[in-house]
CSV table of C-alpha atoms in Angstrom, one decimal:
chain,number,residue,atom,x,y,z
A,1,MET,CA,86.4,211.0,1.1
A,2,LEU,CA,86.1,211.4,4.8
A,3,GLY,CA,82.9,213.4,4.4
A,4,ARG,CA,81.4,210.6,2.4
A,5,PHE,CA,82.1,208.0,5.0
A,6,ALA,CA,81.4,210.0,8.1
A,7,PRO,CA,77.6,209.7,8.2
A,8,GLY,CA,77.9,205.9,7.8
A,9,VAL,CA,80.3,205.6,10.7
A,10,CYS,CA,78.1,207.9,12.8
A,11,THR,CA,75.0,205.7,12.3
A,12,GLN,CA,77.1,202.7,13.0
A,13,VAL,CA,78.3,204.2,16.3
A,14,THR,CA,74.9,205.2,17.4
A,15,MET,CA,73.7,201.7,16.6
A,16,VAL,CA,76.4,200.2,18.7
A,17,VAL,CA,75.6,202.5,21.6
A,18,ASN,CA,71.9,201.8,21.3
A,19,GLN,CA,72.6,198.1,21.2
A,20,GLN,CA,74.8,198.3,24.2
A,21,GLN,CA,72.3,200.5,26.0
A,22,SER,CA,69.5,198.1,25.4
A,23,ARG,CA,71.8,195.2,26.4
A,24,ASN,CA,72.6,197.0,29.6
A,25,MET,CA,69.0,197.6,30.4
A,26,ALA,CA,68.3,194.0,29.6
A,27,THR,CA,71.0,192.8,31.9
A,28,LEU,CA,69.8,195.1,34.6
A,29,LYS,CA,66.4,193.7,34.3
A,30,ALA,CA,67.7,190.1,34.2
A,31,ILE,CA,69.9,190.7,37.2
A,32,SER,CA,67.0,192.1,39.2
A,33,MET,CA,64.8,189.2,38.3
A,34,ARG,CA,67.5,186.8,39.3
A,35,LEU,CA,68.1,188.6,42.5
A,36,LYS,CA,64.4,188.5,43.3
A,37,SER,CA,64.3,184.7,42.7
A,38,VAL,CA,67.4,184.1,44.8
A,39,LYS,CA,65.9,186.1,47.6
A,40,ASN,CA,62.7,184.1,47.4
A,41,ILE,CA,64.7,180.9,47.5
A,42,GLN,CA,66.6,182.1,50.5
A,43,LYS,CA,63.3,182.9,52.2
A,44,ILE,CA,62.1,179.4,51.5
A,45,THR,CA,65.2,177.7,52.7
A,46,GLN,CA,65.2,179.8,55.8
A,47,SER,CA,61.7,178.9,56.7
A,48,MET,CA,62.4,175.3,55.9
A,49,LYS,CA,65.3,175.4,58.3
A,50,MET,CA,63.0,176.9,61.0
A,51,VAL,CA,60.4,174.2,60.4
A,52,SER,CA,62.9,171.3,60.5
A,53,ALA,CA,64.5,172.9,63.6
A,54,ALA,CA,61.1,172.7,65.4
A,55,LYS,CA,60.6,169.1,64.1
A,56,TYR,CA,64.1,168.2,65.1
A,57,THR,CA,63.6,169.2,68.7
A,58,ARG,CA,60.5,167.1,68.9
A,59,ALA,CA,62.2,164.1,67.1
A,60,GLU,CA,65.2,164.3,69.4
A,61,ARG,CA,63.0,164.4,72.5
A,62,GLU,CA,61.1,161.4,71.3
A,63,LEU,CA,64.2,159.6,70.3
A,64,ARG,CA,65.6,159.9,73.8
A,65,ALA,CA,62.5,158.0,75.0
A,66,ALA,CA,62.8,155.4,72.2
A,67,ARG,CA,66.5,154.6,72.8
A,68,PRO,CA,66.1,152.3,75.8
A,69,TYR,CA,63.2,150.7,73.9
A,70,GLY,CA,65.3,149.8,70.9
A,71,GLU,CA,68.2,148.7,73.0
A,72,GLY,CA,65.9,146.5,75.0
A,73,ALA,CA,64.5,144.9,71.9
A,74,VAL,CA,67.9,143.9,70.6
A,75,GLN,CA,69.2,142.7,74.0
A,76,PHE,CA,67.7,139.3,73.7
A,77,TYR,CA,69.2,138.6,70.3
A,78,ASP,CA,72.6,139.7,71.7
A,79,LYS,CA,72.4,137.7,74.9
A,80,ALA,CA,70.9,134.6,73.4
A,81,GLU,CA,73.7,134.7,70.7
A,82,VAL,CA,71.3,134.3,67.8
A,83,ALA,CA,73.2,133.9,64.6
A,84,ALA,CA,72.3,133.8,61.0
A,85,PRO,CA,72.0,130.2,59.8
A,86,GLU,CA,74.8,129.3,57.4
A,87,ASP,CA,72.8,126.8,55.3
A,88,ASP,CA,70.1,129.3,54.4
A,89,PRO,CA,71.4,132.3,52.5
A,90,LYS,CA,68.1,134.1,52.1
A,91,GLN,CA,68.4,137.6,53.5
A,92,LEU,CA,66.2,140.5,53.8
A,93,TYR,CA,67.4,144.1,54.0
A,94,ILE,CA,65.1,146.9,55.1
A,95,ALA,CA,66.1,150.4,54.0
A,96,MET,CA,64.8,153.0,56.5
A,97,THR,CA,64.5,156.2,54.6
A,98,SER,CA,61.6,158.7,54.0
A,99,ASP,CA,59.7,160.3,51.2
A,100,ARG,CA,61.2,163.7,51.6
A,101,GLY,CA,64.4,165.0,50.1
A,102,LEU,CA,66.5,168.2,50.7
A,103,CYS,CA,68.1,166.7,53.7
A,104,GLY,CA,71.7,166.0,52.8
A,105,ALA,CA,72.9,162.5,52.4
A,106,VAL,CA,70.7,160.6,54.8
A,107,HIS,CA,68.9,158.6,52.1
A,108,THR,CA,71.9,158.1,49.9
A,109,GLY,CA,73.9,156.8,52.9
A,110,VAL,CA,71.4,154.1,53.7
A,111,SER,CA,70.9,153.2,50.0
A,112,LYS,CA,74.7,153.0,49.5
A,113,VAL,CA,75.1,150.4,52.2
A,114,ILE,CA,72.5,148.3,50.5
A,115,ARG,CA,73.9,149.0,47.1
A,116,ASN,CA,77.3,147.9,48.1
A,117,ARG,CA,76.0,144.7,49.6
A,118,LEU,CA,74.0,144.0,46.5
A,119,SER,CA,77.0,144.5,44.2
A,120,GLU,CA,78.9,141.8,46.1
A,121,PRO,CA,78.7,138.1,45.2
A,122,GLY,CA,75.8,136.2,46.6
A,123,ALA,CA,73.4,139.1,46.1
A,124,GLU,CA,70.8,137.0,44.3
A,125,ASN,CA,69.5,135.7,47.7
A,126,ILE,CA,69.0,139.2,49.0
A,127,LYS,CA,65.7,141.0,48.9
A,128,VAL,CA,65.1,144.5,49.9
A,129,ILE,CA,62.1,146.3,51.4
A,130,CYS,CA,62.2,150.1,50.9
A,131,VAL,CA,60.7,152.2,53.6
A,132,GLY,CA,60.2,155.6,52.1
A,133,ASP,CA,60.2,156.6,48.4
A,134,LYS,CA,63.7,157.9,48.4
A,135,SER,CA,65.5,154.6,48.8
A,136,ARG,CA,63.2,153.2,46.1
A,137,ALA,CA,64.1,156.0,43.7
A,138,ILE,CA,67.8,155.3,44.3
A,139,LEU,CA,67.8,151.5,44.2
A,140,GLN,CA,65.1,150.9,41.6
A,141,ARG,CA,67.1,151.5,38.5
A,142,LEU,CA,69.9,149.1,39.1
A,143,TYR,CA,68.5,146.7,41.6
A,144,GLY,CA,64.7,146.8,40.9
A,145,LYS,CA,64.4,143.1,40.9
A,146,HIS,CA,65.5,142.8,44.5
A,147,ILE,CA,62.9,145.1,45.8
A,148,ILE,CA,59.8,143.2,47.1
A,149,SER,CA,57.8,146.1,48.5
A,150,VAL,CA,57.9,149.8,49.2
A,151,ALA,CA,56.3,151.7,52.0
A,152,ASN,CA,55.6,155.4,51.6
A,153,GLU,CA,54.0,158.3,53.4
A,154,ILE,CA,57.0,158.2,55.8
A,155,GLY,CA,58.5,161.4,57.1
A,156,ARG,CA,55.6,163.8,56.9
A,157,LEU,CA,54.5,163.1,60.4
A,158,PRO,CA,56.6,161.8,63.3
A,159,PRO,CA,56.6,158.0,63.2
A,160,THR,CA,54.3,156.2,65.6
A,161,PHE,CA,54.2,152.7,66.9
A,162,MET,CA,51.2,152.1,64.7
A,163,ASP,CA,53.4,152.8,61.6
A,164,ALA,CA,56.0,150.3,62.9
A,165,ALA,CA,53.3,147.7,63.6
A,166,LYS,CA,51.9,148.1,60.0
A,167,LEU,CA,55.4,147.8,58.6
A,168,ALA,CA,56.1,144.7,60.7
A,169,ASN,CA,52.8,143.2,59.5
A,170,ALA,CA,53.7,143.9,55.9
A,171,ILE,CA,57.1,142.3,56.4
A,172,MET,CA,55.6,139.2,58.0
A,173,THR,CA,53.0,138.8,55.3
A,174,SER,CA,55.3,139.6,52.4
A,175,GLY,CA,55.6,135.9,51.6
A,176,TYR,CA,59.4,136.1,51.5
A,177,ASP,CA,60.8,133.4,53.7
A,178,PHE,CA,64.0,135.0,54.9
A,179,ALA,CA,66.5,133.4,57.3
A,180,SER,CA,68.2,136.5,58.5
A,181,GLY,CA,68.4,140.2,57.6
A,182,LYS,CA,69.2,143.6,58.6
A,183,ILE,CA,67.4,146.9,59.2
A,184,ILE,CA,69.6,149.6,57.8
A,185,TYR,CA,69.0,153.0,59.3
A,186,ASN,CA,70.7,156.3,60.2
A,187,LYS,CA,71.8,156.4,63.8
A,188,PHE,CA,71.6,159.8,65.2
A,189,LYS,CA,74.7,161.0,67.1
A,190,SER,CA,74.5,164.8,67.3
A,191,VAL,CA,73.0,167.7,65.3
A,192,VAL,CA,75.9,167.5,62.8
A,193,SER,CA,76.6,163.8,62.7
A,194,TYR,CA,74.8,160.6,62.0
A,195,SER,CA,76.0,157.3,60.7
A,196,GLN,CA,74.5,154.2,59.1
A,197,ALA,CA,73.9,151.4,61.5
A,198,ASP,CA,72.0,148.1,61.4
A,199,LEU,CA,69.7,146.0,63.5
A,200,PRO,CA,69.5,142.3,63.1
A,201,LEU,CA,66.5,140.3,61.8
A,202,PHE,CA,66.1,136.6,62.3
A,203,SER,CA,63.6,134.0,61.3
A,204,GLN,CA,62.0,131.8,63.9
A,205,LYS,CA,64.2,128.9,62.8
A,206,ALA,CA,67.3,130.9,63.4
A,207,ILE,CA,66.2,131.8,66.9
A,208,GLU,CA,65.2,128.3,67.7
A,209,SER,CA,68.7,127.0,66.8
A,210,ALA,CA,70.5,129.7,68.8
A,211,PRO,CA,73.1,128.0,71.1
A,212,LYS,CA,71.9,129.8,74.3
A,213,LEU,CA,68.2,129.5,73.7
A,214,ALA,CA,68.0,126.3,75.8
A,215,ILE,CA,68.6,128.3,79.0
A,216,TYR,CA,65.4,130.2,78.5
A,217,ASP,CA,62.6,128.7,80.3
A,218,SER,CA,59.1,127.7,79.2
A,219,LEU,CA,59.2,128.6,75.6
A,220,ASP,CA,56.8,127.3,73.1
A,221,SER,CA,56.6,128.3,69.4
A,222,ASP,CA,53.5,130.5,70.0
A,223,VAL,CA,55.2,132.6,72.6
A,224,LEU,CA,58.3,132.8,70.4
A,225,GLN,CA,56.3,133.8,67.4
A,226,SER,CA,54.4,136.6,69.2
A,227,TYR,CA,57.7,137.7,70.9
A,228,MET,CA,59.4,137.9,67.5
A,229,GLU,CA,56.6,139.8,65.9
A,230,PHE,CA,56.5,142.4,68.7
A,231,SER,CA,60.3,142.8,68.8
A,232,LEU,CA,60.3,143.3,65.0
A,233,ALA,CA,57.8,146.1,65.5
A,234,SER,CA,59.8,147.6,68.3
A,235,MET,CA,63.0,147.5,66.3
A,236,LEU,CA,61.3,149.1,63.4
A,237,PHE,CA,59.8,151.7,65.6
A,238,TYR,CA,63.2,152.5,67.0
A,239,ALA,CA,64.8,152.6,63.6
A,240,LEU,CA,62.1,154.9,62.4
A,241,LYS,CA,62.7,157.3,65.3
A,242,GLU,CA,66.4,157.3,64.7
A,243,GLY,CA,65.9,157.9,61.0
A,244,ALA,CA,63.4,160.7,61.6
A,245,CYS,CA,65.7,162.5,64.0
A,246,SER,CA,68.8,162.2,61.7
A,247,GLU,CA,66.7,163.3,58.8
A,248,GLN,CA,65.5,166.5,60.5
A,249,SER,CA,68.9,167.4,61.9
A,250,SER,CA,70.4,166.8,58.5
A,251,ARG,CA,67.8,168.9,56.8
A,252,MET,CA,68.4,171.6,59.3
A,253,THR,CA,72.1,171.7,58.4
A,254,ALA,CA,71.4,171.4,54.7
A,255,MET,CA,68.9,174.3,54.7
A,256,ASP,CA,71.2,176.4,56.8
A,257,ASN,CA,73.9,175.9,54.2
A,258,ALA,CA,71.5,176.7,51.4
A,259,SER,CA,70.5,179.9,53.1
A,260,LYS,CA,74.1,180.9,53.5
A,261,ASN,CA,74.9,180.1,49.9
A,262,ALA,CA,71.9,182.1,48.8
A,263,GLY,CA,73.1,185.0,50.9
A,264,GLU,CA,76.4,184.9,49.2
A,265,MET,CA,74.8,184.9,45.8
A,266,ILE,CA,72.5,187.8,46.8
A,267,GLU,CA,75.6,189.8,47.8
A,268,LYS,CA,77.3,189.2,44.5
A,269,LEU,CA,74.2,189.9,42.5
A,270,THR,CA,73.4,193.1,44.3
A,271,LEU,CA,77.0,194.3,43.6
A,272,THR,CA,76.7,193.6,39.9
A,273,PHE,CA,73.2,195.1,39.8
A,274,ASN,CA,74.4,198.3,41.4
A,275,ARG,CA,77.4,198.5,39.2
A,276,THR,CA,75.4,198.0,36.1
A,277,ARG,CA,72.9,200.5,37.2
A,278,GLN,CA,75.6,203.1,37.9
A,279,ALA,CA,77.1,202.4,34.5
A,280,VAL,CA,73.8,203.0,32.8
A,281,ILE,CA,73.2,206.2,34.7
A,282,THR,CA,76.7,207.5,33.9
A,283,ARG,CA,76.4,206.7,30.3
A,284,GLU,CA,73.0,208.4,30.1
A,285,LEU,CA,74.5,211.5,31.8
A,286,ILE,CA,77.4,211.5,29.3
A,287,GLU,CA,75.0,211.4,26.4
A,288,ILE,CA,72.9,214.2,27.8
A,289,ILE,CA,75.9,216.4,28.5
A,290,SER,CA,77.6,215.7,25.2
A,291,GLY,CA,74.3,216.4,23.5
A,292,ALA,CA,73.9,219.7,25.3
A,293,ALA,CA,77.5,220.6,24.5
A,294,ALA,CA,77.0,219.8,20.8
A,295,LEU,CA,74.0,222.2,20.7
A,296,GLU,CA,75.9,225.2,22.2
B,18,MET,CA,105.2,145.3,109.0
B,19,ALA,CA,104.7,148.6,107.4
B,20,LEU,CA,104.7,147.0,104.0
B,21,ALA,CA,102.0,144.5,105.0
B,22,LEU,CA,99.9,147.3,106.5
B,23,ARG,CA,100.2,149.3,103.3
B,24,SER,CA,99.2,146.4,101.2
B,25,MET,CA,96.3,145.7,103.5
B,26,LEU,CA,95.3,149.4,103.3
B,27,ARG,CA,95.5,149.2,99.5
B,28,SER,CA,93.3,146.2,99.3
B,29,VAL,CA,90.8,147.9,101.5
B,30,ALA,CA,90.9,151.0,99.4
B,31,ARG,CA,90.3,148.8,96.3
B,32,LYS,CA,87.3,147.2,97.9
B,33,ILE,CA,85.9,150.6,98.8
B,34,GLN,CA,86.5,151.7,95.2
B,35,VAL,CA,84.7,148.7,93.9
B,36,ARG,CA,81.8,149.4,96.2
B,37,GLY,CA,81.8,153.0,94.9
B,38,TYR,CA,80.0,151.9,91.7
B,39,ALA,CA,76.6,151.8,93.5
B,40,ASP,CA,74.5,152.6,90.4
B,41,ALA,CA,75.8,149.9,88.1
B,42,PRO,CA,73.9,146.6,88.7
B,43,LYS,CA,76.1,144.1,90.6
B,44,GLU,CA,76.1,140.4,90.6
B,45,GLY,CA,72.8,139.0,91.7
B,46,GLU,CA,70.9,142.2,91.1
B,47,MET,CA,68.6,142.8,88.2
B,48,ALA,CA,68.9,145.7,85.8
B,49,PHE,CA,65.3,146.5,84.8
B,50,THR,CA,64.4,148.3,81.7
B,51,PHE,CA,60.7,149.2,81.2
B,52,ALA,CA,59.9,151.2,78.2
B,53,ALA,CA,56.9,151.9,76.1
B,54,GLY,CA,56.4,153.6,72.8
B,55,ASN,CA,55.3,156.8,74.6
B,56,LYS,CA,57.6,156.9,77.6
B,57,VAL,CA,60.6,155.3,79.4
B,58,PHE,CA,59.8,154.3,83.0
B,59,TYR,CA,62.9,152.5,84.0
B,60,ASP,CA,66.3,152.4,82.3
B,61,LYS,CA,68.6,149.7,83.6
B,62,GLN,CA,67.6,150.5,87.1
B,63,VAL,CA,68.0,148.1,90.0
B,64,VAL,CA,64.7,147.1,91.5
B,65,LYS,CA,63.5,144.5,94.0
B,66,GLN,CA,60.6,142.8,92.2
B,67,ILE,CA,58.4,143.0,89.2
B,68,ASP,CA,55.0,141.5,88.7
B,69,VAL,CA,53.9,141.1,85.1
B,70,PRO,CA,50.7,139.8,83.5
B,71,SER,CA,51.5,137.4,80.6
B,72,PHE,CA,49.6,135.2,78.3
B,73,SER,CA,50.9,132.2,80.2
B,74,GLY,CA,49.6,133.7,83.5
B,75,ALA,CA,50.8,136.5,85.7
B,76,PHE,CA,54.2,136.0,87.4
B,77,GLY,CA,56.6,137.8,89.6
B,78,ILE,CA,60.3,138.4,88.7
B,79,LEU,CA,62.9,138.5,91.4
B,80,PRO,CA,66.6,138.7,90.9
B,81,LYS,CA,68.1,135.5,89.4
B,82,HIS,CA,64.9,134.5,87.8
B,83,VAL,CA,65.3,131.8,85.3
B,84,PRO,CA,65.8,133.3,81.8
B,85,THR,CA,62.6,133.4,79.9
B,86,LEU,CA,60.6,135.1,77.2
B,87,ALA,CA,57.0,136.0,77.5
B,88,VAL,CA,54.3,138.1,75.9
B,89,LEU,CA,52.5,140.7,77.9
B,90,ARG,CA,48.8,140.8,78.0
B,91,PRO,CA,46.8,143.8,78.9
B,92,GLY,CA,47.0,144.4,82.7
B,93,VAL,CA,49.0,146.1,85.4
B,94,VAL,CA,52.7,145.8,85.9
B,95,THR,CA,53.7,146.3,89.5
B,96,VAL,CA,57.3,147.3,90.2
B,97,THR,CA,58.7,147.2,93.7
B,98,GLU,CA,61.7,149.4,93.9
B,99,ASN,CA,64.6,148.9,96.3
B,100,ASP,CA,63.2,151.2,98.9
B,101,GLY,CA,59.9,149.3,98.9
B,102,LYS,CA,58.0,151.9,96.9
B,103,GLN,CA,55.5,150.3,94.6
B,104,SER,CA,54.5,151.7,91.2
B,105,LYS,CA,51.6,150.3,89.2
B,106,ILE,CA,51.7,150.8,85.5
B,107,PHE,CA,49.1,149.7,83.0
B,108,VAL,CA,50.3,148.1,79.8
B,109,SER,CA,48.4,147.2,76.7
B,110,SER,CA,50.7,144.6,75.1
B,111,GLY,CA,54.3,143.9,74.6
B,112,THR,CA,57.2,141.5,75.6
B,113,ILE,CA,59.0,140.4,78.7
B,114,THR,CA,62.6,139.3,78.4
B,115,VAL,CA,64.6,137.9,81.4
B,116,ASN,CA,68.2,137.2,80.4
B,117,ASP,CA,70.7,135.0,82.1
B,118,ASP,CA,72.6,138.0,83.4
B,119,SER,CA,69.5,138.8,85.4
B,120,SER,CA,68.7,141.8,83.3
B,121,VAL,CA,65.0,142.2,82.6
B,122,GLN,CA,63.4,144.1,79.7
B,123,VAL,CA,59.7,144.9,79.6
B,124,LEU,CA,58.7,146.5,76.4
B,125,ALA,CA,55.2,147.7,76.0
B,126,GLU,CA,53.3,149.1,73.1
B,127,GLU,CA,51.6,151.6,75.3
B,128,ALA,CA,51.9,152.1,79.0
B,129,HIS,CA,50.5,154.6,81.5
B,130,PRO,CA,50.7,154.9,85.3
B,131,LEU,CA,47.5,153.7,86.9
B,132,GLU,CA,46.8,157.1,88.5
B,133,ASN,CA,46.6,158.7,85.0
B,134,LEU,CA,43.7,156.4,83.9
B,135,ASP,CA,40.2,157.7,84.2
B,136,ARG,CA,37.5,155.3,85.0
B,137,SER,CA,34.6,156.9,83.1
B,138,ALA,CA,36.7,157.3,80.0
B,139,ALA,CA,37.7,153.7,80.2
B,140,GLN,CA,34.1,152.7,80.6
B,141,GLU,CA,33.2,154.7,77.5
B,142,ALA,CA,36.0,153.1,75.6
B,143,LEU,CA,34.8,149.7,76.6
B,144,SER,CA,31.2,150.3,75.4
B,145,LYS,CA,32.5,151.7,72.2
B,146,ALA,CA,34.8,148.7,71.6
B,147,GLN,CA,31.9,146.4,72.4
B,148,SER,CA,29.6,148.0,69.9
B,149,GLU,CA,32.4,147.9,67.3
B,150,PHE,CA,32.9,144.2,68.1
B,151,ASN,CA,29.2,143.6,67.5
B,152,SER,CA,29.1,145.5,64.3
B,153,ALA,CA,32.4,144.1,62.9
B,154,SER,CA,31.8,142.8,59.4
B,155,ASN,CA,34.9,140.6,58.7
B,156,GLU,CA,37.1,138.4,60.7
B,157,GLN,CA,40.0,140.8,61.0
B,158,ALA,CA,37.8,143.7,62.2
B,159,LYS,CA,36.2,141.3,64.7
B,160,ALA,CA,39.6,140.3,66.0
B,161,GLU,CA,40.8,143.9,66.3
B,162,ALA,CA,37.6,144.8,68.2
B,163,ALA,CA,38.0,141.8,70.5
B,164,ILE,CA,41.5,143.1,71.4
B,165,ALA,CA,40.1,146.6,72.0
B,166,VAL,CA,37.4,145.1,74.3
B,167,GLU,CA,39.9,143.1,76.2
B,168,VAL,CA,42.2,146.1,76.8
B,169,ALA,CA,39.3,148.3,77.8
B,170,GLU,CA,38.0,145.6,80.2
B,171,GLU,CA,41.3,145.3,81.8
B,172,ILE,CA,41.6,149.1,82.2
B,173,VAL,CA,38.2,149.2,83.9
B,174,LYS,CA,39.2,146.3,86.1
B,175,ALA,CA,42.5,147.9,87.0
B,176,VAL,CA,41.0,151.3,87.8
B,177,SER,CA,38.2,149.9,89.9
B,178,ALA,CA,40.5,147.7,91.9
């Protein structure tokens, strides 16, 4: 009875062993492949961190120069107490983001501010201009009909005044007759922190009806028009600089975290890899030894 | 007697304390901010006088100037600091804001100290701009070239002066 069954069991056992062995070999191979790819990812994130660190130092230096500029541009609106006209609800929001991702929540932060505003009542009078592809990607699905134009090619190179001037020109010639608005951007605080802030936008009519405008001397509409256009460009320039700096610093942190996570993963994978390899070797040894013992 | 003396001393001390804030602009002084896209020249600094070129003619700004807005034209901005030192800076375009609290903001698109400008390079830029102006095909290109010519002319004029 036993003799009759024994060969069958034996083949079954060897089959199982074979299967397990091949599975082990396969996992070994799979782990080593995985390990290699994670190592590659870590290399990439590390070098991205280096690149954004270099870009960040430059952006930060340039931002320091742009700060008084931006503050100076807003001063007039502050001091002349320009307010949004109540009878004209048309508003324009400008989302200052960039084309590049992998930088934490800088783009979602800006888009969220606008999304929250658009989900409130009275949103039908609000139009949005997206600067950078990222804000468009986020806002397009739900609020596509609010977007009037999109600017891209932002974020590859440090922003210049030319970019801001082009943007300002596009806003002026967009054909949308807004009464007031906001530029939503990321304000840089330190390497680890930034927050969403806004700069005011006004139409010429709103400025002309400002309560304290009368004290300003020798104003005609031509001067006001040129002044407004230039200050729009200055504010956009400042917002671009702030955004670029926040983005680079945030990318630096994001990439640093990614490298750290990849390191952790590599550690765990190496451990499993070595364990599996050891198991395979041990089992092969056992097989050889037991085979030799059976021959004696 | 002692009490009166003490209170007098205290008030004197307070006065001295108030005077201690020398850097912050006081009443009747102007806080001057002069920034360009490439550099910040003055940041809320107190100066004596500023001469600016604008489209409605060049004018000087002294403390307590009447609030105004103006648009810069290409030319030289002259800043006279409190110690009488004058610095001349060339600007391409921009805005001038004089607020009712006597703070002045001059924001330029591009600005450079006069000593950094090179005459021959300016001359070259001028001739290039002129040829561009002559070969401009449409209205917009013509207008852009005209602006370039104007700026280059002003640079040459400013450097030769």
